Coordinates of C-alpha atoms in Angstrom, one line a residue:
Chain X
M35 CA 0.0 -0.1 0.0
A36 CA 1.3 3.2 -1.1
P37 CA 1.7 6.2 1.8
T38 CA -1.5 8.1 1.9
A39 CA -2.6 11.6 3.4
T40 CA -4.7 9.9 6.0
G41 CA -2.6 6.9 7.0
R42 CA -4.1 3.4 6.3
Y43 CA -7.0 4.2 4.0
Y44 CA -7.1 7.4 1.3
L45 CA -10.4 8.6 2.8
P46 CA -11.7 8.1 6.2
A47 CA -13.6 5.0 7.3
G48 CA -17.4 5.7 7.2
L49 CA -18.1 6.2 3.6
P50 CA -20.6 3.6 2.2
A51 CA -18.9 0.2 1.4
P52 CA -19.3 -1.2 -2.0
V53 CA -21.1 -4.5 -2.3
A54 CA -21.6 -6.8 -5.3
E55 CA -24.9 -6.2 -7.0
P56 CA -27.5 -8.9 -5.9
D57 CA -27.8 -10.3 -9.3
G58 CA -24.1 -10.9 -9.4
L59 CA -23.5 -8.9 -12.6
D60 CA -20.2 -7.2 -11.2
R61 CA -19.1 -10.0 -8.7
P62 CA -16.0 -11.2 -10.7
Y63 CA -14.8 -7.4 -10.6
W64 CA -15.2 -7.3 -6.7
D65 CA -13.8 -10.7 -6.3
G66 CA -10.8 -10.0 -8.2
T67 CA -9.9 -7.1 -6.1
R68 CA -9.9 -9.1 -2.9
R69 CA -7.2 -11.1 -5.0
S70 CA -5.4 -7.7 -5.8
E71 CA -6.4 -8.3 -9.4
L72 CA -8.2 -6.0 -11.7
W73 CA -10.7 -8.1 -14.1
V74 CA -13.2 -6.4 -16.4
Q75 CA -15.5 -7.4 -19.4
R76 CA -14.4 -8.7 -23.0
C77 CA -16.8 -10.0 -25.5
N78 CA -15.9 -13.7 -26.0
R79 CA -17.0 -13.5 -29.6
C80 CA -16.4 -10.2 -30.9
R81 CA -13.6 -9.3 -28.5
T82 CA -15.1 -5.8 -27.5
W83 CA -13.7 -4.5 -24.2
Q84 CA -16.7 -3.4 -21.9
W85 CA -16.8 -1.4 -18.7
G86 CA -18.9 -1.2 -16.5
P87 CA -20.4 -4.7 -16.8
E88 CA -23.4 -5.5 -18.7
W89 CA -25.5 -8.5 -19.1
I90 CA -25.1 -8.6 -23.1
C91 CA -22.1 -7.1 -25.4
H92 CA -22.9 -3.5 -26.4
A93 CA -21.3 -4.3 -29.9
C94 CA -22.7 -7.7 -31.1
L95 CA -25.3 -8.2 -28.8
V96 CA -24.6 -11.5 -27.5
S97 CA -24.7 -12.8 -23.8
D98 CA -21.4 -14.7 -24.1
V99 CA -19.4 -11.9 -22.4
G100 CA -16.2 -12.9 -20.9
W101 CA -14.1 -11.5 -18.2
T102 CA -10.5 -10.9 -18.5
R103 CA -7.8 -9.9 -16.2
V104 CA -6.1 -6.5 -17.1
D105 CA -2.7 -5.0 -16.5
G106 CA -3.4 -2.1 -13.9
R107 CA -1.6 0.7 -15.8
G108 CA -3.2 3.5 -17.4
V109 CA -3.2 7.2 -18.1
I110 CA -5.2 10.0 -16.4
Y111 CA -8.3 10.9 -18.6
S112 CA -9.7 13.6 -16.3
W113 CA -9.9 14.4 -12.6
E114 CA -11.4 16.6 -9.7
R115 CA -10.2 17.7 -6.5
A116 CA -12.9 17.7 -3.9
W117 CA -13.2 20.3 -1.1
H118 CA -16.6 20.4 0.3
P119 CA -17.3 17.5 2.4
V120 CA -20.8 15.9 1.4
H121 CA -20.7 13.0 3.7
P122 CA -20.5 13.2 7.7
A123 CA -17.1 11.0 7.4
L124 CA -15.5 13.9 5.0
K125 CA -16.3 16.6 7.6
G126 CA -12.8 18.1 8.6
H127 CA -11.1 16.0 5.7
G128 CA -10.2 17.1 2.4
P129 CA -9.2 17.9 -0.2
Y130 CA -9.1 14.8 -1.9
I131 CA -8.5 13.9 -5.6
V132 CA -10.6 11.7 -7.7
V133 CA -9.3 10.7 -11.2
L134 CA -10.7 8.8 -14.2
V135 CA -8.1 6.5 -15.5
E136 CA -8.2 5.3 -19.1
L137 CA -6.8 1.8 -19.9
P138 CA -5.3 2.0 -23.4
H139 CA -4.5 -1.6 -23.6
A140 CA -8.0 -2.6 -22.5
G141 CA -9.8 -1.0 -25.5
G142 CA -9.9 2.6 -23.9
I143 CA -12.2 1.5 -21.0
R144 CA -12.1 3.9 -17.9
M145 CA -11.9 3.4 -14.2
L146 CA -12.4 5.7 -11.3
G147 CA -10.5 5.9 -7.9
N148 CA -8.6 8.1 -5.7
L149 CA -5.3 9.5 -6.9
L150 CA -3.1 8.6 -3.6
G151 CA -0.3 10.9 -2.5
D152 CA -0.4 14.7 -1.9
P153 CA -4.0 15.8 -2.3
Q154 CA -2.8 19.3 -3.5
Q155 CA -0.5 17.9 -5.8
V156 CA -0.7 19.1 -9.7
V157 CA -2.6 16.6 -11.7
T158 CA -1.9 16.2 -15.1
I159 CA -4.2 14.7 -17.7
G160 CA -2.3 12.1 -19.9
A161 CA -0.2 11.3 -17.1
P162 CA 0.6 7.6 -16.4
V163 CA -0.8 6.1 -13.6
E164 CA -0.9 2.4 -12.0
A165 CA -3.5 0.2 -9.8
V166 CA -2.9 -0.3 -6.1
F167 CA -5.2 -2.2 -4.0
E168 CA -6.8 -0.8 -0.7
A169 CA -8.0 -3.6 1.2
H170 CA -10.4 -2.8 3.7
D171 CA -10.4 -6.0 5.9
D172 CA -11.5 -4.7 8.8
A173 CA -15.1 -3.7 7.2
K174 CA -18.1 -5.7 8.4
T175 CA -18.1 -7.0 4.9
P176 CA -14.6 -6.6 3.7
F177 CA -13.9 -5.1 0.5
T178 CA -11.0 -3.9 -1.7
L179 CA -10.6 -0.4 -3.5
V180 CA -8.8 -0.1 -6.6
Q181 CA -6.9 3.1 -6.1
W182 CA -4.1 4.7 -8.5
V183 CA -0.6 6.0 -7.9
C184 CA 1.3 8.2 -10.4
E185 CA 4.0 5.7 -12.1
P186 CA 7.5 7.2 -11.0
Q187 CA 9.6 8.5 -14.0
D188 CA 13.2 7.1 -14.0
A189 CA 16.1 9.6 -13.0
A190 CA 17.7 9.9 -16.7
G191 CA 13.9 11.0 -18.0
L192 CA 13.5 7.9 -20.0
G193 CA 9.7 7.4 -19.1
P194 CA 7.9 5.4 -16.7
R195 CA 9.8 2.5 -15.0
R196 CA 8.4 -0.8 -15.0
P197 CA 5.1 -0.8 -12.8
R198 CA 5.9 -2.1 -9.4
R199 CA 3.8 -5.2 -8.7
A200 CA 0.6 -4.3 -7.0
I201 CA 0.3 -5.2 -3.6
Chain W
M176 CA -43.6 13.0 -43.0
K177 CA -44.3 16.5 -42.5
D178 CA -46.9 16.1 -40.1
R179 CA -44.3 14.5 -37.4
T180 CA -43.8 17.9 -35.8
L181 CA -45.3 19.5 -32.8
R182 CA -44.3 23.0 -34.5
G183 CA -46.8 25.6 -33.8
K184 CA -49.5 23.0 -32.5
V185 CA -49.8 24.0 -28.9
V186 CA -49.4 27.0 -26.8
L187 CA -47.8 27.5 -23.1
A188 CA -51.0 29.4 -22.0
G189 CA -50.6 29.9 -18.5
I190 CA -47.6 30.0 -15.9
G191 CA -47.7 29.7 -12.3
E192 CA -44.9 29.5 -9.5
T193 CA -45.2 29.9 -5.5
T194 CA -42.8 32.1 -3.6
Y195 CA -39.4 30.5 -4.0
Y196 CA -38.0 29.6 -1.0
K197 CA -34.3 28.5 0.7
H198 CA -34.3 24.9 1.2
G199 CA -36.2 24.0 4.1
Q200 CA -37.9 27.2 4.5
A201 CA -41.1 26.5 2.8
P202 CA -44.2 27.2 4.8
A203 CA -46.4 24.7 3.4
S204 CA -45.9 20.9 2.3
E205 CA -44.4 20.1 -1.2
F206 CA -47.8 18.6 -2.2
Q207 CA -49.6 22.1 -1.3
L208 CA -46.8 24.0 -3.4
A209 CA -47.7 22.0 -6.1
L210 CA -51.4 22.6 -5.9
E211 CA -50.6 26.5 -5.5
A212 CA -48.4 26.6 -8.5
I213 CA -51.1 24.8 -11.0
L214 CA -53.8 26.8 -9.7
K215 CA -52.1 30.0 -10.5
A216 CA -51.1 28.8 -14.1
C217 CA -54.7 28.1 -14.6
H218 CA -55.8 31.5 -13.3
D219 CA -52.9 33.0 -15.7
A220 CA -54.1 31.0 -18.6
G221 CA -57.8 32.2 -17.8
I222 CA -58.9 28.8 -17.6
D223 CA -61.2 26.7 -15.4
P224 CA -59.0 24.3 -13.4
R225 CA -61.6 21.6 -14.0
E226 CA -60.7 21.6 -17.5
V227 CA -57.3 20.0 -17.0
D228 CA -57.1 16.6 -17.8
G229 CA -53.3 15.7 -17.8
F230 CA -50.3 16.0 -16.0
S231 CA -46.7 15.8 -16.9
S232 CA -43.7 16.1 -15.1
Y233 CA -39.8 14.8 -14.7
S234 CA -37.3 13.8 -12.2
N235 CA -39.5 11.4 -10.2
D236 CA -41.4 14.2 -9.0
R237 CA -43.2 12.8 -6.0
N238 CA -46.7 14.6 -6.4
D239 CA -48.8 11.8 -8.0
P240 CA -51.2 13.1 -10.7
S241 CA -54.0 10.8 -9.6
R242 CA -54.2 12.5 -6.1
I243 CA -53.6 16.1 -7.6
A244 CA -56.7 15.3 -9.8
A245 CA -58.5 14.1 -6.7
A246 CA -57.6 17.2 -4.8
L247 CA -58.9 19.4 -7.7
G248 CA -61.9 17.6 -8.3
L249 CA -61.1 16.8 -11.8
P250 CA -63.9 15.1 -13.9
A251 CA -61.5 13.0 -15.8
L252 CA -57.7 12.3 -16.0
R253 CA -56.8 11.4 -19.5
F254 CA -52.9 11.8 -19.4
S255 CA -50.4 11.0 -16.6
N256 CA -46.7 11.3 -17.6
M257 CA -43.2 11.2 -16.1
Q258 CA -40.2 11.6 -18.0
W259 CA -37.6 9.0 -17.0
G260 CA -34.2 10.2 -15.6
G261 CA -32.7 12.6 -13.0
G262 CA -31.6 15.9 -12.5
G263 CA -33.1 18.6 -14.6
G264 CA -32.9 16.9 -18.1
G265 CA -36.5 16.5 -18.1
G266 CA -37.6 19.9 -18.1
S267 CA -38.3 20.7 -21.5
A268 CA -39.0 17.0 -22.2
A269 CA -42.0 17.3 -20.1
V270 CA -43.5 20.1 -21.7
G271 CA -42.8 18.3 -25.1
N272 CA -44.6 15.1 -23.9
A273 CA -47.4 17.2 -22.7
A274 CA -47.5 18.9 -26.2
A275 CA -47.4 15.5 -28.1
A276 CA -50.5 14.7 -25.7
V277 CA -52.4 17.5 -26.9
A278 CA -51.4 17.4 -30.3
G279 CA -52.0 13.9 -30.7
G280 CA -55.5 14.2 -28.9
V281 CA -54.8 12.3 -26.1
A282 CA -55.8 15.1 -24.0
D283 CA -56.8 18.6 -24.1
C284 CA -55.4 20.5 -21.3
V285 CA -52.0 19.3 -19.7
V286 CA -50.3 20.8 -16.6
V287 CA -46.3 20.3 -16.7
F288 CA -45.1 20.9 -13.4
R289 CA -42.0 20.5 -10.7
A290 CA -42.6 20.8 -7.0
L291 CA -39.6 20.8 -4.7
A292 CA -39.5 21.0 -0.9
Q293 CA -36.1 19.6 -0.2
G294 CA -36.4 20.8 3.5
Q295 CA -39.0 18.1 3.7
F296 CA -37.0 15.6 1.8
Q297 CA -33.4 14.4 1.0
R298 CA -31.1 17.2 -0.2
F299 CA -29.6 16.9 -3.8
G300 CA -26.0 18.0 -2.4
A301 CA -25.8 15.7 0.4
A302 CA -24.9 11.9 0.6
P303 CA -27.9 9.6 1.3
P304 CA -27.5 7.7 4.5
V305 CA -26.9 4.6 3.4
A306 CA -24.2 1.9 4.5
T307 CA -23.4 -0.1 1.6
V308 CA -23.7 0.9 -2.3
A309 CA -24.2 -1.5 -5.2
G310 CA -23.9 -1.3 -9.0
E311 CA -22.5 2.2 -10.5
L312 CA -22.8 4.0 -6.8
A313 CA -20.2 1.1 -5.5
M314 CA -18.0 2.4 -8.1
T315 CA -18.2 6.0 -7.3
F316 CA -19.6 6.6 -3.6
P317 CA -16.2 4.8 -1.9
Y318 CA -14.2 7.2 -3.4
G319 CA -16.0 10.4 -2.3
L320 CA -17.6 10.8 -5.8
I321 CA -21.0 11.3 -4.6
S322 CA -22.7 14.6 -5.2
P323 CA -24.1 15.9 -8.5
A324 CA -21.1 18.4 -8.4
Q325 CA -18.7 15.7 -7.6
R326 CA -20.2 13.8 -10.4
F327 CA -20.1 16.4 -13.2
A328 CA -16.8 17.9 -12.4
M329 CA -14.6 15.7 -14.6
R330 CA -16.5 16.0 -17.3
V331 CA -16.3 19.7 -17.4
M332 CA -12.6 19.3 -16.6
R333 CA -11.9 17.0 -19.5
F334 CA -13.8 19.7 -21.6
M335 CA -11.8 22.6 -20.6
H336 CA -8.6 20.6 -21.0
E337 CA -9.9 19.6 -24.8
H338 CA -10.5 23.2 -25.8
G339 CA -8.3 25.1 -23.5
V340 CA -11.3 27.0 -21.7
R341 CA -10.6 29.1 -18.9
H342 CA -12.4 29.6 -15.6
E343 CA -13.5 33.0 -16.5
A344 CA -15.8 31.8 -18.8
Q345 CA -17.5 29.9 -15.9
R346 CA -17.2 33.0 -14.2
A347 CA -19.0 35.1 -16.9
I348 CA -22.1 32.8 -16.6
A349 CA -22.4 33.1 -12.7
L350 CA -22.1 36.7 -12.8
A351 CA -24.8 37.1 -15.6
S352 CA -27.3 35.1 -13.7
Y353 CA -26.8 36.8 -10.7
H354 CA -26.9 40.4 -12.4
H355 CA -30.2 39.3 -14.0
A356 CA -31.4 38.3 -10.3
Q357 CA -30.9 41.8 -8.9
A358 CA -33.7 43.1 -11.2
N359 CA -36.2 40.1 -10.3
P360 CA -37.9 40.5 -7.3
R361 CA -38.8 36.7 -7.0
A362 CA -35.2 36.0 -7.1
V363 CA -34.0 34.2 -3.9
M364 CA -30.7 36.1 -4.4
H365 CA -32.5 39.2 -5.3
G366 CA -30.3 42.1 -3.5
R367 CA -27.2 39.7 -3.4
P368 CA -25.3 41.0 -6.2
L369 CA -22.1 39.0 -7.0
T370 CA -18.8 40.3 -8.3
A371 CA -15.8 39.1 -10.0
E372 CA -13.8 39.3 -6.7
A373 CA -16.3 37.7 -4.8
Y374 CA -16.7 34.9 -7.2
D375 CA -13.0 34.6 -7.4
A376 CA -12.8 34.5 -3.4
S377 CA -15.4 31.9 -3.3
R378 CA -14.3 28.5 -1.9
W379 CA -13.8 25.4 -4.1
I380 CA -16.9 23.0 -4.0
V381 CA -14.8 20.6 -6.0
E382 CA -12.2 21.9 -8.7
P383 CA -13.2 23.2 -11.3
F384 CA -16.2 24.4 -9.6
R385 CA -16.2 27.4 -7.0
L386 CA -19.4 28.0 -5.0
F387 CA -20.9 30.5 -7.2
D388 CA -20.8 27.7 -10.1
C389 CA -23.1 25.4 -8.4
C390 CA -26.8 25.9 -8.4
L391 CA -28.9 26.5 -5.3
E392 CA -31.3 24.3 -3.2
N393 CA -34.4 25.4 -2.8
D394 CA -38.3 24.8 -1.9
G395 CA -41.3 26.0 -4.3
A396 CA -43.4 24.9 -7.3
A397 CA -43.9 25.8 -10.8
A398 CA -46.1 24.8 -13.6
I399 CA -47.3 25.6 -17.0
V400 CA -50.8 24.9 -18.8
V401 CA -50.4 23.5 -22.4
V402 CA -53.5 23.6 -24.6
S403 CA -54.0 23.3 -28.4
A404 CA -52.8 26.3 -30.7
D405 CA -56.5 26.5 -31.8
R406 CA -57.3 28.3 -28.1
A407 CA -54.5 30.6 -28.8
R408 CA -56.6 33.7 -29.8
D409 CA -58.8 33.1 -26.8
L410 CA -56.3 33.6 -24.3
P411 CA -55.6 36.5 -21.9
K412 CA -51.8 36.6 -22.6
R413 CA -49.8 36.8 -25.6
P414 CA -49.2 33.1 -26.7
A415 CA -46.1 31.2 -26.5
Y416 CA -46.1 28.6 -29.3
L417 CA -43.9 25.7 -28.9
L418 CA -41.6 25.7 -32.1
G419 CA -39.5 22.7 -31.3
V420 CA -38.4 20.0 -28.5
A421 CA -36.2 17.5 -28.3
Q422 CA -34.8 15.0 -25.8
G423 CA -32.3 12.0 -25.4
S424 CA -28.8 11.5 -25.4
E425 CA -25.7 10.3 -27.4
H426 CA -24.4 6.6 -27.7
R427 CA -24.0 4.9 -24.6
N428 CA -24.0 8.0 -22.6
A429 CA -25.2 6.0 -19.5
A430 CA -22.2 3.8 -19.8
R431 CA -21.4 3.1 -16.0
A432 CA -18.9 4.5 -14.5
H433 CA -18.0 7.4 -16.5
N434 CA -17.6 5.2 -19.6
A435 CA -19.8 7.4 -22.0
P436 CA -17.8 7.2 -25.3
L437 CA -18.1 10.6 -26.0
Y438 CA -17.4 11.8 -22.3
A439 CA -16.8 15.6 -22.6
T440 CA -20.1 16.7 -23.7
S441 CA -23.6 18.0 -22.1
S442 CA -25.2 15.2 -23.7
F443 CA -26.9 17.4 -26.2
T444 CA -24.8 16.5 -29.5
T445 CA -27.6 14.0 -30.9
V446 CA -30.6 16.0 -29.4
V447 CA -29.5 19.6 -31.1
P448 CA -30.1 18.7 -34.8
R449 CA -33.5 17.4 -34.2
L450 CA -34.6 20.3 -32.1
Y451 CA -33.7 22.9 -34.7
D452 CA -34.8 20.8 -37.4
M453 CA -38.4 20.8 -35.8
A454 CA -38.3 24.5 -34.9
G455 CA -37.3 25.8 -38.3
V456 CA -34.8 28.0 -37.1
T457 CA -31.0 28.3 -36.7
P458 CA -28.8 29.5 -33.6
A459 CA -28.8 33.0 -35.0
D460 CA -32.4 33.4 -34.8
V461 CA -32.4 32.9 -31.1
D462 CA -33.2 36.0 -29.2
V463 CA -32.9 34.7 -25.6
V464 CA -31.6 31.7 -23.9
Q465 CA -32.5 30.1 -20.7
S466 CA -29.8 27.4 -19.9
Y467 CA -29.8 25.0 -16.9
E468 CA -27.3 25.7 -14.7
N469 CA -26.7 22.7 -12.5
F470 CA -23.0 24.1 -12.7
T471 CA -21.8 26.8 -14.9
G472 CA -19.6 24.3 -16.7
G473 CA -22.5 22.5 -18.0
V474 CA -23.9 25.8 -19.3
L475 CA -20.8 26.5 -21.5
M476 CA -21.0 22.9 -22.8
S477 CA -24.8 23.3 -23.5
L478 CA -24.2 26.7 -25.4
V479 CA -21.4 24.9 -27.5
E480 CA -23.7 22.1 -28.5
H481 CA -26.7 24.3 -29.3
G482 CA -24.4 26.0 -31.7
F483 CA -24.0 29.5 -30.4
F484 CA -20.1 29.3 -30.4
A485 CA -17.5 26.8 -31.1
A486 CA -15.5 25.3 -28.1
E487 CA -12.3 27.1 -28.9
E488 CA -14.4 30.3 -29.0
A489 CA -15.8 30.1 -25.3
N490 CA -13.1 32.2 -23.8
E491 CA -14.0 35.3 -26.2
F492 CA -17.8 34.7 -26.2
L493 CA -18.4 34.1 -22.7
R494 CA -18.0 37.5 -21.7
V495 CA -20.1 39.1 -19.2
D496 CA -21.6 41.8 -21.3
N497 CA -22.3 39.3 -24.2
L498 CA -24.6 37.5 -21.9
L499 CA -26.9 40.4 -20.6
A500 CA -30.3 41.7 -21.4
P501 CA -31.1 43.8 -23.0
S502 CA -28.6 44.2 -25.6
G503 CA -25.8 41.3 -25.3
R504 CA -25.2 39.0 -28.1
L505 CA -26.9 36.0 -26.4
P506 CA -28.9 37.1 -23.3
L507 CA -28.6 34.3 -20.6
N508 CA -30.6 33.0 -17.6
T509 CA -32.6 36.4 -17.6
S510 CA -34.4 35.6 -14.4
G511 CA -31.3 34.5 -12.5
G512 CA -31.9 31.0 -13.3
N513 CA -30.9 28.0 -10.9
L514 CA -28.0 29.8 -9.7
A515 CA -29.6 33.1 -8.3
E516 CA -33.6 33.1 -9.0
C517 CA -34.5 29.5 -7.5
Y518 CA -33.6 26.1 -8.2
M519 CA -36.9 24.6 -9.3
H520 CA -35.2 22.0 -11.2
G521 CA -35.0 24.3 -14.1
F522 CA -38.7 24.6 -14.6
E523 CA -38.5 28.1 -13.5
L524 CA -36.4 28.5 -16.9
V525 CA -39.3 27.5 -19.0
I526 CA -41.6 29.9 -17.4
E527 CA -39.0 32.6 -17.8
A528 CA -39.0 31.5 -21.6
V529 CA -42.7 32.3 -21.8
R530 CA -42.3 35.5 -19.9
Q531 CA -39.8 36.9 -22.6
L532 CA -42.4 36.2 -25.4
R533 CA -45.0 37.8 -23.3
R534 CA -42.7 41.0 -22.5
E535 CA -43.0 40.5 -18.9
S536 CA -39.4 39.4 -18.0
T537 CA -37.7 41.7 -15.3
A538 CA -34.6 41.4 -17.8
Q539 CA -36.6 42.0 -20.9
V540 CA -34.8 41.4 -24.3
P541 CA -36.8 43.9 -26.9
D542 CA -38.8 42.1 -29.3
A543 CA -38.0 38.7 -28.2
D544 CA -39.6 36.1 -30.5
V545 CA -37.4 33.2 -30.4
S546 CA -36.9 32.0 -26.8
M547 CA -35.0 28.8 -25.9
V548 CA -34.9 26.7 -23.0
I549 CA -31.8 24.1 -22.4
S550 CA -32.6 21.7 -19.8
G551 CA -30.1 19.8 -17.5
P552 CA -26.8 19.1 -19.2
M553 CA -24.5 16.2 -18.5
V554 CA -27.2 13.8 -17.1
T555 CA -29.3 11.6 -19.6
P556 CA -31.8 12.2 -21.1
V557 CA -31.6 15.7 -21.7
S558 CA -34.0 17.9 -23.5
S559 CA -34.3 21.5 -24.9
L560 CA -37.1 23.4 -26.5
I561 CA -37.6 26.5 -28.6
L562 CA -40.6 28.8 -28.2
G563 CA -41.8 31.5 -30.7
G564 CA -44.2 34.4 -30.6
E565 CA -46.9 34.6 -33.3
A566 CA -44.6 36.2 -35.8
T567 CA -42.7 33.1 -36.0
L568 CA -45.5 30.8 -37.2

């Protein structure tokens, strides 16, 4: 787990906890996060990537939508820095950063998360980021959030190093 | 298929509003407020409330048409309609649905309304008190991505990034709304002028939105009576004809967790061509615009998508003097709108569009004959409409 502004978790405890949908549609995603793995949908027939999950492929309309493990690397597509606490758990906390991350190697699907590190950092659209897994093992129903950190640039400025293994 | 149009077939015959209150300060229940606005709209139209035979609303309005019909003692209810979708995206569509019912012979006199008493119910800007979330919310709430401002900030951020739009463009929209509200005694922010300095000094809600980029939260109700254009000559007020209306959104706009393929839009790109096509006008013909401000960034995207200027021209076009009645290039939100008159989910904007055609606005655009409403940018579905005076038929 990368160091965060507030210690163990990026945001204070007490925000609504995620649970898989009762119909099981997104269960492979949430189960994957518990193993520190990123799983998304990809159509078994036409190979179209799909996120968020749906029951059928939006491109070829078959129900044979498979799940694929993807590498947790992407680029910042957009971002926001939230200041006003809209939930009691956020009172006295903040600001914090939410990023929308594009996964170019997975059909350009996008994933959300917090950008870990200094909440006042300069955020650059297009900057490379990698996924880390924030396990909330002490929650009533344990869950894991996918979070994002900026990929470190090497000293020679030759671009991002190979991503660290997510923990 | 020239018959497939609503152009000129109905009039917005009567308008009614309650006093607009700060959230939680209405002295009456939401249902009472709805009834008050409906009765006022009927009175304004010179129509006996017992003639009403249909209701149309949007955004999961809580006031059931059957209960309203019972309260009003209506002899017959013929049309009950709710536009799908949250936010203010259904404001124009609800008028369009009423118009379709009247033009198609389903009903004769449909009241479109929206009532909100946020003091009585959950506030939009606060998180609902839940311990767990599933589906799309599971991908957003745990990251502190909860409120509408937080939901839309990233779309606007991307749009500003793609087109080099500066914060001053958003500021101009806020200043224009507050300027117009100072002439409008109905406005919640009447007597509370906003300066550029005060805007710049205001706190961030969520970057790129400052406090004054965000709409109010209010209590009140607003209603409009829609009848056939055949009745226009009998109406006490100058008739406002519906020229065009369109609703919808783009390809996979609702793809979960911010995966809409066309992300940095206000959702109008496929709606607008149909709007202008039905209305038979171009952006250059539009005299005055009421554009829904959930957030100023949504307005700037909406105005681009409605063809008033290119995204790359936003910094140049969105200067305060261009947006002011009576003589700006594009007088905008002339009642003060959601930012400074009242957040009646944008239905106050439809009423103001009618007022402009009647010459009753407190920030009147001289000889306004084509009056536009844009409802609920960035949600899905969105909608917009164009009204015209008799000369436009």
